[in-house]
Amino acid sequence: MALELKSSDNKIFEVEELVAVQSETIKSLVEDGCADNVIPLPNVDSKTLELVLDWCKNHVDMKLDEEKLKEYEDKFIEVDQAVLYDLLLAANYLNIKDLLNRACQKVADMLKGKTPEQIRETLNIVNDFSPEEEEEIRKENLWAFEE
Amino acid sequence: MGTLLLHNPISMAKRPCPSQISPAAPPPLNQMDELLETFLSSSSSLSVDLSFDRLLESRASSDSDQAHLIDTAVALGSALLHAAKRSARKRASSHNSLYWPLPRELTINVFSMLDTQSLCYAAAACSMFNKYARDPPCYANIDLTTIVPKVNNAVVSTMIHRAGTSLQSLKLGIVPGPIVSPGSCQPLVYSIRNSVDVSKFSWNDKRSRQGKESSILTRSCLSPLVGDNGAPGTLLRRLHLYNIERMDNTSLCGALSACPSLLDLEIVGLHVELRQTLMSVSANCHLIERLFFESSKTGRDDSLKTPTCTDLVENCPHLTSLALRGFKLHDNKVRVLVKGFRKLRYVDFSTSYSITGGFLRNLGSSMGGNLLEVLILRDCMHLKEVEVARLLTAVIEGDYKCLKHLDISNKEGLASEGDWYDRCYKSSVIPIKQVLAERPDVCLLAEFPTEGSYIDIDQMADIVQESDVGLPSQLSSHISDASMFTSSSESSYNSDQGSGNEDGHDANYVMYEESSDEVEIDLNGGFYGAQAEVSLAS
């Protein structure tokens, strides 16, 4: 049984129902009988949707092979920050738990072991604390900032 | 505050000016706007600087005038600077909230995956993150493990408090190097040895540096978990404790009694007795699925008793993963465990003393062995060649049908039947190649010392490649020179002789009774005879 999904930039993707229902969102639509026509996904662009569907397909194919799946997942998540955030948001919107988890983990890994300044650099964030506020923050978690 | 300055420049003057200068009325707002605009658009730092000097010069006749001018300049300059910086911060905040792609909920989700120190750093990155980091779910997985001591009881308490009802997992203590996944068995064994050294080192250090005690976790570090109704401990699903020098039996058991929902308990390098700890788990943690204990006393904790095992098996039926490393384990007791846990899939008894492997007899087809996927008996000093042969034969015949990973490596070779001093590096009895042929689904690790080793490194690589590796097995480089073994083997044998008479630097460590009190099930007359020999020969 095939479903048709439409990305935000109006590209149509045809997928097996078994693959598409990895998304809880799509699964509910199917169960409610609303999936006869093309399913519009205004929050996901085609580039991201393609990646997401690849993830879903591989998870169906490699379901029984833990080792192979892990290898695939590790490789899959090695993407640019921008793509990573898109994936994360898409996984959230489409409610695909394992992809959401993996993407969040990847972002967390990006931050681990970094100082506040390094975190800002990595995420392109600016320091908006006053000197007094910074001192307060240091004091709140003094143990973390001591050397 | 800025507005005040603009309207009352004179009130900011440090020295009250005498009659000469009459206080000028503050210019109305829109005039100030124009003034400021002109000033900002037509000035450069240099021109301001020079103009100011000239202005001062022109008032050279009046000292008080000059003083007043300077004071006003300072006040107004500060006001402008303050306003500008405040606006810069506002813009920075705007930039952050526009640029950061993840909504609050997802950001908090990411934060909950960070170790606590990184979380504190993220909270210090910008005000948006700071706000998000105050949400309790960020502290669901408290990871306060560090390489050097820098966390004390107060920090633990603070984090538990911040987690509120979101608390799920707590990891605490000193871990030399990054924490490795439970699949690999080598690093933790070695890290425990290193860490014992590290902590001994720092213990001495601290004695000489009185007053620096503030970075140490004491025995009551887990007391925030305990309490009356709704105590945090009731929520805890995972508890991992590493090398907390001052933790003792009472405190640990007290903490465990407050954690009825515990699923995963990992204890490495704590000076606690195995029996008491297991009794506490038995009594309180009936949902437990994973137990990982690594002794701080390398082979000297002989406390495990059969009743403890039977109780544990009865009260904790959901256990799927069991690791007891570095303890003195006897086959009959271990058998109770391995046979009794109906759901047991993962077993790791690396670096255990006393067990010979006899506990595995006829296990592969019965209740206990059926579901077993991983069996690790690495570096068990008394593991007998003949028992290993028996095990492998059973595997070849199809027993242990779920087995995916088996590790019988031993850096000192296997024990021979008669005298365990006699090490066997090259065995004609152990059917390694047959296992590989008949059971390609099993990943077999059998690393022994090079000299006389029948598994060389190339073959090792083949073994790993051939079989379906179920776990990330680590090919250790411990295949060392046999000549090193003749000297080191002496010391490792001697270490078994101790019965807890060593440096009792932990006053709370309880001396366990001799196991001779128990009635021991005699599985095979000969093999207990051998054991008796061992314990007598000191």
XYZ file of C-alpha atoms in Angstrom:
685
model
C 0.000 0.000 0.000
C 1.591 3.237 -1.052
C 1.099 6.694 0.350
C 1.798 10.044 -1.189
C 3.483 12.761 0.822
C 3.901 16.344 -0.283
C 6.742 18.459 1.015
C 6.527 22.177 1.733
C 8.064 22.917 -1.671
C 5.383 20.840 -3.380
C 7.409 17.774 -4.193
C 5.521 14.492 -4.054
C 7.061 11.410 -2.475
C 5.557 7.992 -2.906
C 6.274 5.633 -0.018
C 5.189 2.287 1.271
C 2.706 2.594 4.108
C 4.919 0.399 6.251
C 7.738 2.895 5.904
C 5.638 6.013 6.347
C 3.911 4.891 9.514
C 7.198 5.055 11.397
C 5.925 8.586 11.755
C 3.291 8.523 14.460
C 1.744 11.584 12.879
C 1.233 9.847 9.556
C 0.193 6.682 11.332
C -2.681 8.512 13.029
C -3.786 9.972 9.729
C -3.836 6.538 8.160
C -5.747 5.091 11.074
C -8.273 7.895 10.915
C -8.772 7.213 7.254
C -7.439 10.590 6.139
C -4.610 9.252 4.062
C -6.383 8.548 0.812
C -5.211 11.638 -0.921
C -1.840 13.256 -0.899
C -0.724 14.065 2.631
C 0.629 17.617 2.814
C 3.588 18.224 5.087
C 3.970 22.000 5.083
C 6.642 21.949 7.761
C 9.106 19.728 5.959
C 11.006 20.636 2.817
C 11.841 18.044 0.165
C 15.511 17.782 1.019
C 14.731 16.951 4.626
C 11.792 14.717 3.778
C 13.987 12.667 1.512
C 16.450 12.085 4.346
C 13.695 11.284 6.794
C 12.145 8.747 4.453
C 15.540 7.156 3.940
C 15.812 6.744 7.701
C 12.365 5.195 7.884
C 12.997 2.819 5.013
C 16.265 1.583 6.478
C 14.647 1.046 9.821
C 12.118 -1.234 8.216
C 14.755 -3.075 6.165
C 17.320 -3.536 8.902
C 14.913 -4.092 11.743
C 16.487 -7.342 12.852
C 20.108 -6.435 12.357
C 21.148 -4.313 15.334
C 24.748 -3.934 14.320
C 24.034 -2.875 10.761
C 21.363 -0.463 11.883
C 23.662 1.209 14.367
C 26.284 1.638 11.666
C 23.694 3.205 9.389
C 22.439 5.532 12.098
C 25.930 6.732 12.984
C 26.655 7.544 9.387
C 23.249 9.087 8.778
C 23.547 11.604 11.582
C 26.907 12.960 10.399
C 25.472 16.046 8.781
C 25.901 19.808 8.890
C 24.357 21.668 11.770
C 21.691 23.220 9.573
C 20.622 19.854 8.194
C 20.732 18.369 11.672
C 18.306 20.959 13.023
C 16.006 20.439 10.054
C 16.026 16.711 10.712
C 15.345 17.267 14.363
C 12.420 19.561 13.706
C 11.021 17.243 11.051
C 11.312 14.251 13.364
C 9.477 16.222 15.992
C 6.744 17.327 13.621
C 6.322 13.853 12.162
C 6.731 12.252 15.577
C 9.467 9.760 14.743
C 10.860 8.950 18.162
C 14.098 7.209 17.324
C 15.161 9.840 14.808
C 14.266 12.624 17.217
C 16.279 10.956 19.947
C 19.284 10.374 17.760
C 19.277 13.929 16.457
C 18.950 15.406 19.946
C 21.799 13.170 21.080
C 23.923 14.469 18.240
C 23.285 18.071 19.216
C 24.090 17.219 22.813
C 27.335 15.587 21.714
C 28.222 18.826 19.950
C 27.974 20.654 23.254
C 29.588 18.167 25.610
C 32.828 19.240 27.187
C 32.653 22.751 25.765
C 33.076 25.963 27.721
C 30.338 28.622 27.488
C 32.377 30.557 24.958
C 32.947 27.489 22.826
C 29.245 26.707 22.991
C 28.461 30.188 21.749
C 30.900 29.810 18.896
C 29.551 26.432 17.876
C 25.922 27.495 17.935
C 26.414 31.057 16.732
C 24.995 32.561 19.883
C 25.957 35.867 21.428
C 26.648 36.567 25.069
C 23.831 38.746 26.370
C 24.737 38.800 30.037
C 25.859 41.849 31.966
C 29.024 41.421 34.009
C 26.913 41.245 37.167
C 24.697 38.552 35.705
C 27.730 36.560 34.624
C 29.120 36.683 38.107
C 25.785 35.470 39.499
C 25.762 32.569 37.100
C 29.269 31.596 38.007
C 28.351 31.591 41.663
C 25.263 29.457 41.102
C 27.398 26.604 39.870
C 30.775 27.476 41.275
C 32.013 23.879 41.259
C 31.670 23.705 37.475
C 33.666 26.856 36.891
C 36.461 26.299 39.344
C 39.744 24.961 38.204
C 18.643 55.528 36.052
C 19.788 56.889 32.740
C 16.886 59.286 32.560
C 17.703 60.604 35.986
C 21.199 61.437 34.902
C 20.064 63.318 31.858
C 17.680 65.426 33.808
C 19.882 66.092 36.793
C 23.424 66.289 35.623
C 24.355 68.583 38.398
C 23.152 66.333 41.190
C 25.808 63.807 40.093
C 28.620 66.287 40.682
C 30.922 65.014 43.357
C 31.854 68.359 44.744
C 29.009 70.780 45.368
C 29.659 73.790 43.210
C 29.552 77.167 44.920
C 27.450 80.086 43.752
C 29.306 80.736 40.520
C 27.542 78.180 38.402
C 23.813 78.441 38.392
C 22.184 75.055 37.839
C 20.949 75.012 34.282
C 17.477 73.598 33.697
C 17.665 70.144 32.115
C 16.871 70.391 28.399
C 13.488 69.011 27.429
C 13.453 65.449 26.100
C 13.204 66.087 22.411
C 15.960 68.604 22.579
C 18.133 65.998 24.257
C 17.254 63.580 21.501
C 18.474 66.050 18.920
C 21.575 66.851 20.896
C 22.413 63.210 21.313
C 21.785 62.466 17.688
C 24.045 65.286 16.600
C 26.676 64.247 19.071
C 26.635 60.622 18.026
C 26.548 61.218 14.316
C 29.210 63.849 14.112
C 31.741 62.697 16.645
C 34.629 60.393 16.643
C 36.369 59.214 19.770
C 39.358 61.334 18.946
C 37.348 64.496 18.329
C 35.478 64.045 21.590
C 38.742 63.521 23.356
C 40.305 66.669 21.908
C 37.188 68.788 22.412
C 36.983 67.800 26.011
C 40.571 68.835 26.603
C 39.949 72.187 24.958
C 36.810 72.739 27.006
C 38.676 72.047 30.182
C 41.396 74.385 29.117
C 38.854 77.139 28.600
C 37.741 76.778 32.211
C 41.292 76.769 33.528
C 40.571 79.821 35.588
C 38.079 78.015 37.814
C 39.223 74.864 39.517
C 35.718 74.044 40.643
C 34.423 74.534 37.104
C 36.921 72.046 35.847
C 36.079 69.595 38.579
C 32.428 69.954 37.758
C 33.028 69.425 34.068
C 35.003 66.307 34.702
C 32.430 64.873 37.051
C 29.642 65.583 34.611
C 31.578 63.996 31.788
C 32.140 60.882 33.852
C 28.488 60.691 34.813
C 27.124 61.287 31.342
C 29.739 59.124 29.733
C 28.795 56.273 32.064
C 25.142 56.799 31.394
C 25.675 56.604 27.679
C 27.896 53.568 27.989
C 25.433 51.845 30.246
C 22.519 52.530 27.915
C 24.461 51.417 24.895
C 25.585 48.173 26.510
C 22.119 47.426 27.698
C 20.826 47.850 24.180
C 23.626 45.699 22.838
C 22.547 42.948 25.183
C 18.950 43.314 24.074
C 20.001 42.956 20.486
C 22.101 39.955 21.357
C 19.109 38.360 23.034
C 16.998 39.043 19.971
C 19.634 37.571 17.719
C 19.771 34.449 19.848
C 16.048 33.880 19.924
C 15.760 34.458 16.178
C 18.762 32.412 15.254
C 18.377 29.424 17.539
C 16.272 26.952 15.549
C 14.954 24.723 18.283
C 11.879 25.516 20.365
C 12.011 25.430 24.132
C 10.811 21.851 24.508
C 13.384 20.405 22.128
C 16.195 22.473 23.587
C 15.347 21.137 27.014
C 15.318 17.647 25.547
C 18.861 18.193 24.274
C 19.941 19.634 27.617
C 18.639 16.550 29.430
C 21.214 14.533 27.496
C 24.147 16.594 28.714
C 26.376 15.798 31.641
C 25.693 18.223 34.438
C 28.835 20.283 33.983
C 28.126 20.833 30.296
C 24.595 21.776 31.242
C 25.931 24.439 33.600
C 28.132 25.722 30.801
C 25.201 25.849 28.394
C 23.252 27.783 30.999
C 26.103 30.286 31.057
C 26.127 30.760 27.302
C 23.178 33.137 27.011
C 20.061 34.226 28.878
C 17.754 32.122 26.693
C 19.684 28.945 27.502
C 19.894 30.020 31.092
C 16.125 30.207 31.275
C 15.660 26.858 29.560
C 18.233 25.246 31.833
C 16.141 26.013 34.856
C 13.475 23.587 33.742
C 13.493 20.429 35.871
C 13.539 17.954 32.946
C 17.045 19.211 32.119
C 18.188 17.505 35.280
C 16.454 14.193 34.624
C 19.800 12.493 34.001
C 22.220 13.918 36.498
C 25.746 13.032 35.509
C 28.195 14.404 38.013
C 30.998 11.979 37.234
C 34.337 13.729 36.973
C 37.932 12.795 36.356
C 39.233 14.647 39.381
C 37.302 15.337 42.581
C 35.353 18.545 42.191
C 31.844 17.645 43.247
C 30.769 17.659 46.873
C 27.584 16.684 48.688
C 26.077 20.139 48.305
C 26.301 19.972 44.526
C 24.599 16.574 44.479
C 21.863 17.892 46.687
C 21.363 20.988 44.516
C 21.042 18.982 41.329
C 18.630 16.492 42.837
C 16.562 19.399 44.020
C 16.591 21.018 40.572
C 15.409 17.779 39.012
C 12.322 17.693 41.171
C 9.862 15.096 39.943
C 11.762 14.665 36.681
C 14.641 12.774 38.279
C 15.405 9.509 36.533
C 19.086 8.821 36.641
C 22.041 9.699 38.855
C 25.689 9.089 38.068
C 28.252 10.081 40.620
C 31.912 9.710 41.447
C 35.356 9.629 39.929
C 35.852 7.995 36.569
C 39.341 8.215 35.121
C 38.672 8.926 31.468
C 35.394 8.828 29.570
C 32.832 6.268 30.683
C 32.786 3.294 28.378
C 29.698 1.461 27.264
C 28.751 -1.610 29.224
C 29.463 -3.883 26.255
C 33.218 -3.637 26.505
C 34.715 -5.251 29.541
C 38.387 -4.419 29.461
C 38.659 -0.709 30.171
C 36.614 -0.632 33.368
C 38.679 -3.426 34.871
C 41.843 -1.538 34.244
C 40.429 1.796 35.058
C 39.392 0.511 38.442
C 42.995 -0.379 39.158
C 44.146 2.982 37.970
C 41.446 4.734 39.879
C 42.322 2.978 43.097
C 45.773 4.411 42.586
C 44.408 7.811 41.729
C 42.218 7.923 44.791
C 44.980 6.678 47.044
C 47.114 9.435 45.673
C 44.535 12.097 46.240
C 43.755 10.721 49.685
C 47.310 11.375 50.725
C 47.214 14.714 49.030
C 44.153 15.734 50.913
C 45.569 14.759 54.219
C 48.402 17.125 53.639
C 46.168 19.814 52.282
C 43.778 20.297 55.147
C 40.879 22.459 54.268
C 40.626 21.255 50.704
C 38.202 18.604 51.889
C 35.379 20.572 50.321
C 35.547 18.763 47.006
C 34.926 15.340 48.391
C 31.796 13.263 48.366
C 31.206 11.838 51.784
C 29.167 8.861 52.902
C 26.013 10.923 53.106
C 26.160 12.204 49.533
C 23.074 10.156 48.643
C 20.984 11.287 51.581
C 18.940 13.722 49.422
C 17.389 10.607 47.875
C 16.069 9.442 51.181
C 13.169 11.023 52.954
C 9.510 10.782 53.707
C 6.703 10.723 51.159
C 7.702 11.625 47.652
C 11.432 11.499 48.239
C 13.514 11.787 45.046
C 14.799 8.258 45.454
C 11.410 6.820 44.599
C 11.735 8.170 41.068
C 15.242 6.970 40.438
C 15.630 4.354 37.727
C 19.350 4.376 37.282
C 22.124 4.790 39.840
C 25.806 4.584 38.921
C 28.461 5.144 41.575
C 32.194 5.174 40.908
C 35.094 5.178 43.299
C 33.477 7.165 46.073
C 36.113 6.607 48.725
C 33.963 7.409 51.680
C 30.867 5.461 50.766
C 30.159 2.652 53.204
C 27.692 -0.215 53.544
C 25.239 1.589 55.777
C 24.965 4.644 53.586
C 24.681 2.673 50.377
C 22.069 0.326 51.775
C 20.213 3.301 53.148
C 20.150 4.901 49.734
C 19.032 1.679 48.053
C 16.185 1.348 50.506
C 14.870 4.628 49.126
C 14.963 3.504 45.493
C 12.248 0.938 44.849
C 11.980 1.787 41.155
C 15.624 1.154 40.376
C 16.245 -0.650 37.103
C 19.962 -0.191 36.618
C 22.552 -0.221 39.395
C 26.260 0.120 38.720
C 28.786 0.166 41.544
C 32.483 0.391 40.800
C 35.285 0.690 43.310
C 33.207 1.310 46.396
C 34.362 -0.072 49.721
C 31.190 -1.995 50.276
C 30.564 -5.660 50.855
C 28.982 -7.628 48.041
C 26.692 -9.613 50.280
C 25.263 -6.633 52.098
C 24.760 -4.732 48.894
C 22.976 -7.639 47.235
C 20.832 -8.131 50.298
C 19.784 -4.537 50.101
C 18.968 -4.862 46.419
C 17.002 -8.007 47.193
C 15.025 -6.251 49.847
C 14.305 -3.016 48.032
C 14.844 -3.057 44.292
C 12.499 -5.677 42.951
C 12.293 -4.183 39.501
C 16.021 -4.289 38.911
C 17.110 -5.329 35.422
C 20.803 -4.605 35.396
C 23.392 -5.118 38.127
C 26.998 -4.228 37.562
C 29.389 -4.536 40.497
C 33.122 -4.150 40.342
C 34.975 -4.762 43.551
C 37.432 -2.329 45.060
C 39.174 -5.217 46.747
C 40.250 -7.311 43.739
C 39.451 -10.832 44.808
C 39.365 -10.342 48.537
C 35.626 -9.870 48.954
C 34.462 -13.381 49.676
C 31.234 -12.366 51.317
C 28.730 -13.843 48.908
C 26.632 -16.582 50.484
C 24.169 -19.002 48.958
C 21.127 -17.639 50.825
C 21.972 -14.214 49.462
C 21.888 -15.665 45.973
C 18.617 -17.483 46.444
C 17.013 -14.394 47.932
C 18.225 -12.261 45.078
C 16.925 -14.659 42.474
C 13.567 -14.848 44.188
C 13.073 -11.145 44.792
C 14.493 -9.762 41.581
C 13.095 -11.914 38.798
C 13.476 -9.252 36.121
C 17.242 -9.244 36.058
C 18.598 -9.495 32.528
C 22.164 -8.332 32.983
C 24.566 -9.341 35.759
C 28.211 -8.422 36.176
C 30.254 -9.304 39.258
C 33.873 -8.415 38.711
C 36.813 -8.829 40.986
C 35.031 -10.820 43.701
C 35.718 -14.224 45.116
C 32.887 -16.251 43.683
C 32.253 -19.913 44.256
C 30.759 -22.068 41.545
C 27.830 -23.325 43.556
C 26.691 -19.832 44.462
C 27.141 -18.487 40.979
C 25.167 -21.416 39.676
C 22.221 -20.402 41.840
C 22.333 -16.999 40.209
C 22.795 -18.034 36.610
C 20.216 -20.776 36.851
C 17.741 -18.808 38.887
C 17.330 -15.621 36.913
C 14.813 -16.615 34.276
C 15.426 -13.610 32.062
C 19.186 -13.457 32.299
C 20.853 -12.567 29.004
C 24.145 -10.934 29.887
C 26.682 -12.358 32.330
C 30.114 -10.967 33.130
C 32.304 -12.495 35.831
C 35.633 -11.090 34.614
C 38.545 -11.105 37.022
C 36.655 -13.278 39.488
C 38.560 -15.490 41.825
C 37.710 -19.041 42.790
C 35.238 -19.876 40.087
C 36.459 -22.723 37.971
C 33.704 -22.811 35.401
C 32.011 -25.785 37.005
C 28.885 -23.746 37.442
C 28.270 -23.938 33.728
C 27.819 -27.667 33.568
C 24.556 -28.730 32.005
C 23.350 -25.215 32.068
C 23.072 -24.508 28.382
C 19.890 -26.375 27.763
C 18.086 -25.692 30.991
C 16.311 -22.657 32.331
C 19.319 -20.596 33.156
C 21.378 -20.983 30.062
C 18.708 -20.833 27.447
C 18.447 -17.104 27.021
C 22.096 -16.339 27.621
C 23.488 -14.088 24.902
C 26.712 -12.860 26.412
C 29.063 -14.719 28.710
C 32.288 -13.074 29.789
C 34.776 -14.979 31.915
C 37.820 -12.934 31.106
C 40.882 -13.201 33.308
C 39.271 -15.515 35.860
C 42.345 -16.859 37.565
C 40.895 -20.183 38.512
C 38.976 -20.869 35.349
C 39.863 -24.386 34.377
C 40.827 -25.520 30.944
C 38.766 -28.653 31.360
C 35.613 -26.719 32.264
C 36.108 -24.383 29.324
C 36.443 -27.428 27.092
C 33.201 -28.780 28.485
C 31.481 -25.486 27.860
C 32.675 -25.189 24.301
C 31.620 -28.752 23.575
C 28.145 -27.913 24.801
C 28.114 -24.840 22.581
C 29.138 -26.905 19.573
C 26.343 -29.328 20.293
C 23.871 -26.509 20.062
C 23.339 -25.609 23.698
C 23.223 -21.964 24.680
C 21.252 -21.382 21.531
C 20.982 -17.634 22.035
C 24.671 -17.179 22.670
C 26.234 -14.389 20.635
C 29.392 -13.506 22.513
C 31.723 -15.629 24.613
C 34.953 -14.429 26.166
C 37.278 -16.870 27.900
C 40.482 -14.921 27.390
C 43.021 -14.971 30.127
C 46.271 -13.115 30.261
C 47.718 -15.809 32.483
C 46.355 -18.750 30.581
C 43.804 -21.187 31.961
C 44.141 -23.280 35.104
C 45.087 -26.906 34.667
C 43.026 -29.630 36.291
C 45.298 -30.728 39.085
C 47.200 -27.725 40.297
C 46.000 -24.264 39.422
C 49.520 -22.924 39.609
C 50.094 -24.881 36.479
C 48.916 -22.657 33.691
C 47.835 -23.855 30.342
C 48.486 -21.706 27.316
C 48.188 -24.262 24.639
C 45.317 -26.654 24.853
C 44.571 -29.639 22.745
C 41.296 -30.114 24.521
C 39.594 -26.817 23.786
C 37.790 -27.015 20.442
C 38.025 -23.416 19.328
C 38.046 -24.065 15.605
C 35.075 -26.355 15.904
C 33.083 -23.695 17.672
C 33.830 -21.291 14.884
C 32.725 -23.870 12.349
C 29.582 -25.134 14.038
C 28.436 -21.915 15.604
C 29.354 -19.020 13.309
C 26.787 -16.892 15.111
C 28.953 -16.845 18.206
C 31.748 -14.336 18.614
C 34.443 -16.117 20.545
C 37.282 -14.292 22.261
C 40.069 -16.530 23.497
C 43.204 -14.461 23.911
C 46.049 -16.084 25.749
C 49.721 -15.201 26.207
C 51.740 -15.315 23.019
C 54.191 -17.966 23.974
C 52.412 -21.193 23.442
C 49.295 -19.368 22.445
C 47.229 -21.226 19.930
C 45.441 -18.106 18.909
C 47.729 -15.671 17.202
C 46.777 -12.154 16.268
C 45.941 -12.868 12.628
C 43.639 -15.664 13.568
C 42.087 -13.393 16.144
C 41.132 -10.942 13.445
C 39.603 -13.761 11.447
C 37.521 -14.936 14.350
C 36.060 -11.515 14.806
C 35.367 -11.041 11.134
C 33.879 -14.461 10.573
C 31.314 -14.401 13.258
C 28.416 -12.045 13.553
C 29.702 -9.711 16.152
C 26.865 -9.177 18.553
C 28.660 -6.710 20.747
C 31.430 -4.230 20.210
C 34.151 -6.641 21.286
C 37.423 -4.968 22.011
C 40.491 -6.693 20.700
C 42.785 -5.940 23.522
C 46.486 -5.811 23.052
C 47.125 -7.787 26.176
C 48.787 -10.627 24.363
C 52.073 -9.866 26.011
C 55.429 -11.466 26.331
C 55.279 -14.759 28.168
C 58.488 -13.985 29.974
C 56.673 -11.244 31.790
C 54.230 -13.767 33.088
C 56.589 -15.842 35.107
C 57.221 -12.927 37.403
C 53.813 -11.323 37.411
C 51.979 -14.598 37.791
C 53.542 -15.050 41.191
C 52.136 -11.807 42.445
C 48.693 -12.423 41.060
C 48.537 -15.818 42.714
C 49.669 -14.303 45.977
C 47.016 -11.674 45.848
C 44.467 -14.414 46.228
C 45.867 -15.507 49.534
C 44.768 -12.439 51.362
C 41.591 -12.737 53.345
C 40.947 -9.139 54.160
C 43.721 -8.568 56.610
C 45.120 -5.827 54.467
C 45.318 -2.132 55.136
C 41.953 -1.395 56.592
C 42.015 2.160 55.509
C 38.289 2.023 55.432
C 37.316 1.518 59.029
C 33.787 0.652 58.063
C 34.685 -2.363 55.987
C 33.099 -5.389 57.554
C 35.145 -8.553 57.933
C 33.290 -11.395 56.358
C 33.021 -14.878 57.817
C 34.852 -17.829 56.405
C 32.898 -19.781 53.835
C 33.672 -23.014 55.604
C 30.570 -22.470 57.742
C 28.347 -23.299 54.836
C 27.094 -26.572 53.521
C 28.482 -26.759 50.066
C 26.824 -28.671 47.297
C 29.391 -31.049 45.977
C 29.096 -31.050 42.218
C 32.219 -33.038 41.743
C 34.304 -34.439 44.573
C 37.586 -33.763 42.852
C 37.033 -30.151 42.159
C 36.342 -29.136 45.715
C 39.421 -31.045 46.724
C 41.397 -28.811 44.437
C 39.857 -25.733 45.920
C 40.671 -26.764 49.442
C 44.266 -27.138 48.362
C 44.277 -23.638 47.021
C 43.008 -21.948 50.133
C 45.410 -23.805 52.376
C 48.500 -23.151 50.374
C 49.505 -19.712 51.568
